[in-house]
Short mmCIF file of C-alpha atoms in Angstrom, two decimals:
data_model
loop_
_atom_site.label_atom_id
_atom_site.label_comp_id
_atom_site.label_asym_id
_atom_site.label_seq_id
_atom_site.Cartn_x
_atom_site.Cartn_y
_atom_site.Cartn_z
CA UNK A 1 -8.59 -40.09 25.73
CA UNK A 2 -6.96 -42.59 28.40
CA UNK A 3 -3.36 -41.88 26.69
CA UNK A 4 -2.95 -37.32 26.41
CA UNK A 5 0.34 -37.19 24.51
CA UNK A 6 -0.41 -33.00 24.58
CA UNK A 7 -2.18 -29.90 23.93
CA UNK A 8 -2.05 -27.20 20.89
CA UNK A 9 -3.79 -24.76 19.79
CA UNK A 10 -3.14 -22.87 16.29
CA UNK A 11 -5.33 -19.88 17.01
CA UNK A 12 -3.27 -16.25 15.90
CA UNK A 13 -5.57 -13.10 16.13
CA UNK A 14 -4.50 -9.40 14.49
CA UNK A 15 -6.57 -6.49 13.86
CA UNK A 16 -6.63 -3.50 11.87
CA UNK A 17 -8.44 -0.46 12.73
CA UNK A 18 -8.70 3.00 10.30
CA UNK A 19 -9.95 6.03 10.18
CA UNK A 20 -10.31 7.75 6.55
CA UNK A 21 -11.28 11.31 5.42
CA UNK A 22 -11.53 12.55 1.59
CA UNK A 23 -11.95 16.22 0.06
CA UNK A 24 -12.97 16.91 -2.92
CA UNK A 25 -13.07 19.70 -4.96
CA UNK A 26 -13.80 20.94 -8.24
CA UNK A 27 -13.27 24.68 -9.90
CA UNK A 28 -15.08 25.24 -12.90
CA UNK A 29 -14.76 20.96 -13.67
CA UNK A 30 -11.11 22.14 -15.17
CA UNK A 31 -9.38 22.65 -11.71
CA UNK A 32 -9.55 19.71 -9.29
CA UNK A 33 -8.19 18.97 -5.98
CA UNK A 34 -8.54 15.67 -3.81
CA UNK A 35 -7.08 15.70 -0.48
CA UNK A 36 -6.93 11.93 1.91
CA UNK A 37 -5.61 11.02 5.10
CA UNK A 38 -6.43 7.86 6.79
CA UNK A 39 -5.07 6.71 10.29
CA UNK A 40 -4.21 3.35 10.91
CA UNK A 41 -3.24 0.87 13.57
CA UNK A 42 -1.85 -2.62 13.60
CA UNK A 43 -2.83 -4.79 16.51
CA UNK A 44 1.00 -6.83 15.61
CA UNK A 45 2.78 -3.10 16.24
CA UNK A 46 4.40 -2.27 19.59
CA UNK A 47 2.62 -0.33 21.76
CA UNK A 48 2.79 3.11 21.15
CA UNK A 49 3.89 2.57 17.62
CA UNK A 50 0.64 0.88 16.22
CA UNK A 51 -1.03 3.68 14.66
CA UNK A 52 0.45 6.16 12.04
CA UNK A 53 -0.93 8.58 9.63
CA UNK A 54 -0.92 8.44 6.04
CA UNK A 55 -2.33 11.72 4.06
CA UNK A 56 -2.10 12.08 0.21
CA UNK A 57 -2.92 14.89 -2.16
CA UNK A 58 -3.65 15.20 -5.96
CA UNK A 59 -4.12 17.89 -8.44
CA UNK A 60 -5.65 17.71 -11.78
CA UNK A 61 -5.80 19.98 -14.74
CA UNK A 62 -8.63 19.05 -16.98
CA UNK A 63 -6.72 20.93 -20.46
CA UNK A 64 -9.48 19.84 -23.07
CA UNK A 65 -12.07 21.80 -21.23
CA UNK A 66 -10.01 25.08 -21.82
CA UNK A 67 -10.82 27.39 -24.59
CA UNK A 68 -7.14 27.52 -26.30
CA UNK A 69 -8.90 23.38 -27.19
CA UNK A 70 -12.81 24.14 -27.70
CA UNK A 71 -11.37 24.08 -31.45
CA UNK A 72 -9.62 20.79 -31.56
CA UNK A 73 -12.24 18.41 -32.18
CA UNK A 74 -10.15 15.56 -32.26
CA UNK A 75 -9.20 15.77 -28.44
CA UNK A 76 -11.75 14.64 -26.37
CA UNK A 77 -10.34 14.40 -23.10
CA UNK A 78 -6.94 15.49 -22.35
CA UNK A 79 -6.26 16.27 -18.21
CA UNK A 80 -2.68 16.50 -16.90
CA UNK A 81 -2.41 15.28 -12.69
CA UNK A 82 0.35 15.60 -9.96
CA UNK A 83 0.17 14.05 -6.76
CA UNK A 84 1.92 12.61 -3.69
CA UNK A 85 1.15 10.55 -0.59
CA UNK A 86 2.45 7.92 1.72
CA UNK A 87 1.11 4.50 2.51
CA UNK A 88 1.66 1.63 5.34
CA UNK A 89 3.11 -1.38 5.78
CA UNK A 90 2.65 -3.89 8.94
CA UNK A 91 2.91 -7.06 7.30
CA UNK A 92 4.12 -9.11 10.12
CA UNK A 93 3.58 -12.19 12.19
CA UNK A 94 1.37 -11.14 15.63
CA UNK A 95 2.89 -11.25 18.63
CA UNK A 96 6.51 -10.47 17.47
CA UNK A 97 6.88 -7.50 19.70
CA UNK A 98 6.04 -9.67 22.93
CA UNK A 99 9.03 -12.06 21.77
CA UNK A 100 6.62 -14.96 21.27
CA UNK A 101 6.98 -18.30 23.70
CA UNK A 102 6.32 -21.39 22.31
CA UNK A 103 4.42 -23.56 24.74
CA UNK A 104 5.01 -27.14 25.75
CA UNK A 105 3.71 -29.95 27.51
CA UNK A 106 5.97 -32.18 29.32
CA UNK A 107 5.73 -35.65 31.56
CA UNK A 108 6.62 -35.70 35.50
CA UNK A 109 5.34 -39.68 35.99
CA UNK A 110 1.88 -39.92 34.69
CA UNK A 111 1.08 -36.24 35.05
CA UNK A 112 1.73 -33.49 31.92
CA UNK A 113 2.99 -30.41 33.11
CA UNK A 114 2.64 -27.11 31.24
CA UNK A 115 5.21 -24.91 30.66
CA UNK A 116 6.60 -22.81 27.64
CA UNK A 117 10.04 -22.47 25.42
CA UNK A 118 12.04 -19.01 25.50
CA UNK A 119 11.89 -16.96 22.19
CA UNK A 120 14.28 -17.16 19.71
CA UNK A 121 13.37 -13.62 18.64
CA UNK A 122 14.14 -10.76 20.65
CA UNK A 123 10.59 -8.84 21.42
CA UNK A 124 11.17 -5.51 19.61
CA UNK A 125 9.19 -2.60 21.39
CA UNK A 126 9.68 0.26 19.10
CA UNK A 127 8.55 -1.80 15.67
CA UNK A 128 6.09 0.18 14.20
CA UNK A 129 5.03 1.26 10.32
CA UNK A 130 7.03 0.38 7.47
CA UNK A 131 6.04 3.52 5.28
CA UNK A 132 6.56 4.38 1.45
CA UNK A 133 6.26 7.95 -0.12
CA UNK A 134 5.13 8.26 -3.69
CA UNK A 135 5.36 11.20 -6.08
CA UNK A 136 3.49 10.47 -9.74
CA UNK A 137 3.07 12.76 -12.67
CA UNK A 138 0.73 11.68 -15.33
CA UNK A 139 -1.84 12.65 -18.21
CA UNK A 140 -4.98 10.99 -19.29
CA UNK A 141 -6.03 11.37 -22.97
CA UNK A 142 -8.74 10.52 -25.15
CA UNK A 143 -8.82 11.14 -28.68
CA UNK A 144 -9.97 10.44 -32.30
CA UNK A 145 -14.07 9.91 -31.23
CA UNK A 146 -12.54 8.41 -27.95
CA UNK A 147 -11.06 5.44 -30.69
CA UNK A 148 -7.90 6.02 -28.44
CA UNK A 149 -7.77 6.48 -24.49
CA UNK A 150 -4.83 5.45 -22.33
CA UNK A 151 -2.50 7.05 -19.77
CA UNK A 152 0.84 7.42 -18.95
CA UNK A 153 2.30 7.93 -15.36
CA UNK A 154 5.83 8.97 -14.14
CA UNK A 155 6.09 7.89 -10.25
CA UNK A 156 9.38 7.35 -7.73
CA UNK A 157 8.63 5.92 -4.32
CA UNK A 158 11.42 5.97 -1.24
CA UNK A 159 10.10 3.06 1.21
CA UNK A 160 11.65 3.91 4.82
CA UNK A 161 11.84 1.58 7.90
CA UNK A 162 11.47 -1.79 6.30
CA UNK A 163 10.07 -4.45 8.53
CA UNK A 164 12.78 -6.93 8.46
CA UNK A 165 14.34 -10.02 10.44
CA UNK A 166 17.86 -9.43 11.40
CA UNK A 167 20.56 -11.47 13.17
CA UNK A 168 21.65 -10.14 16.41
CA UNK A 169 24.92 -11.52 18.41
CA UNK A 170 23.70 -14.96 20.45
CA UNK A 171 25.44 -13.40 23.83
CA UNK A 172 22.22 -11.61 24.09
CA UNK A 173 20.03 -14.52 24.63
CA UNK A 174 18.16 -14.24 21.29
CA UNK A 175 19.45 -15.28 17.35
CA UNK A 176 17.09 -12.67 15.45
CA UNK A 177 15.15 -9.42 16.15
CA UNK A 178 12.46 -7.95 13.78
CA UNK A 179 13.42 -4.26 13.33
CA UNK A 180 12.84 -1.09 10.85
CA UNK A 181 15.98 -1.21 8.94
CA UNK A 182 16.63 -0.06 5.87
CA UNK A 183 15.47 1.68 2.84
CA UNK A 184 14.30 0.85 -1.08
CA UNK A 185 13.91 3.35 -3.73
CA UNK A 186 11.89 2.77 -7.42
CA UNK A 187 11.12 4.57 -10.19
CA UNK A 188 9.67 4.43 -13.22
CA UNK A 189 6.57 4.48 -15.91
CA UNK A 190 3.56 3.52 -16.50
CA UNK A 191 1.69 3.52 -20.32
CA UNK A 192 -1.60 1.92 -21.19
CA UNK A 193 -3.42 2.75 -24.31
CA UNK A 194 -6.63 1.50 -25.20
CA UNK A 195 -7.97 1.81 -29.10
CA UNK A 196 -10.95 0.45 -31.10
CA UNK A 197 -9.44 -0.30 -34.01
CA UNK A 198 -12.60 -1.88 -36.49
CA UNK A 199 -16.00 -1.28 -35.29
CA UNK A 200 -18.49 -1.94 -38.13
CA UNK A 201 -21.16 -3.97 -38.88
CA UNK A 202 -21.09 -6.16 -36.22
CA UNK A 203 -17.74 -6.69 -35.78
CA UNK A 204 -15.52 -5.20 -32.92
CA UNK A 205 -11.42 -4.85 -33.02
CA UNK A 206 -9.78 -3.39 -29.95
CA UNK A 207 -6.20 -3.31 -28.29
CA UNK A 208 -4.58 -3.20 -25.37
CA UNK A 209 -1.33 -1.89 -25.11
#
C-alpha cells in the first residue's frame, strides 16, 4: 500500500493445562467411595499463582441392596450420597497481570513510528484462582417397576476470592486493578422426577418434573 495509515493485530493466546486423578471404590456394590483431585493452571494467572489444586470426595450408600429391603419389591433402587469438593475459576482477559499496553502507531513526517499507550489497569501479580467449595446431600430412587426415578439434592457453596475489577485512587497512575475480592454464598435444592405414566399398546406417556 503507497498510503500505511497503521498496524494491528487482534491475536490473544491463553492456555490451560491439568492434571486429574480418580479412585474408585466399591464394598460389597452397597458401600462406595470416589475420591478426585485435579491440578490446574491458567496461562492469564500471575506467576506463581497459576496453578491450584482442586480435590473432591463422595460417599454413597446403595440402601435397596441391604437386606432390611430384599422384601420391598416396590423399591428398586434407593442409594443415599454425601460429598464435597472445590472447583476453579480463571475466567479472565490474558495478559491482565502484565498491566496490558495498548500499542500505537504514530506519524514523524512521512515515517510511522511505533510505540505503545500506558495501562489503564494496574498489573496485579498475586491474581490467582477464584475457588468455590460445595457440600451436597442427596438420594437417588427408583420405584414402582422403575415407573418413577428422580433425585433430590441439598447443596451450599461459599465462592472465595472472586476475580473482580475494582477502582483504585487515580494518584496511583492506574483507574482499575483486577483483584480477588470478595465472597458469594448459595444454597439450595435440587428435585427431578422422572415417571412413565401410560405405556401400553403402543402408546408411551412420560413426565418430567
Amino acid at each position: 500500500a503507497t498510503n500505511l495509515l497503521g498496524y494491528n493485530s487482534a491475536l490473544s493466546e491463553k492456555q490451560l493445562l491439568s492434571y486429574m486423578a480418580r479412585v474408585n471404590y466399591g464394598f460389597d456394590d452397597k458401600y462406595l467411595l470416589t475420591l478426585s483431585a485435579r491440578s490446574d493452571g491458567a496461562s492469564q494467572l500471575a506467576a506463581g499463582h497459576k496453578y491450584s489444586l482442586f480435590p473432591s470426595a463422595a460417599l454413597a450408600w446403595r440402601v435397596s441392596h441391604e437386606d432390611f429391603l430384599q422384601d420391598a419389591k416396590w423399591v428398586n433402587d434407593l442409594k443415599l450420597r454425601i460429598g464435597a469438593g472445590v472447583t476453579g475459576n480463571s475466567a479472565i482477559d490474558p495478559y491482565f497481570t502484565q498491566g496490558p499496553t495498548t500499542p500505537i502507531f504514530y506519524p514523524i513526517g512521512a515515517t510511522l513510528i511505533s510505540g505503545s499507550i500506558p495501562p489503564t489497569v494496574l498489573a496485579n501479580k498475586a491474581l490467582g484462582w477464584e475457588k468455590t467449595k460445595q457440600y451436597n446431600v442427596g438420594v437417588d430412587f427408583s420405584v414402582l417397576n422403575r415407573r418413577v426415578t428422580g433425585s433430590i439434592d441439598v447443596y451450599t457453596s461459599h465462592t472465595t476470592d472472586l476475580l473482580m475489577k475494582r477502582s483504585i485512587p487515580t494518584v496511583t497512575g492506574y483507574t482499575t486493578i483486577f483483584d480477588n475480592i470478595g465472597e458469594t454464598a448459595n444454597k439450595g435444592v435440587d428435585l427431578n422426577i422422572n415417571s412413565v405414566n401410560i405405556n401400553t399398546g403402543g402408546f408411551v406417556w412420560t413426565s418430567t418434573l
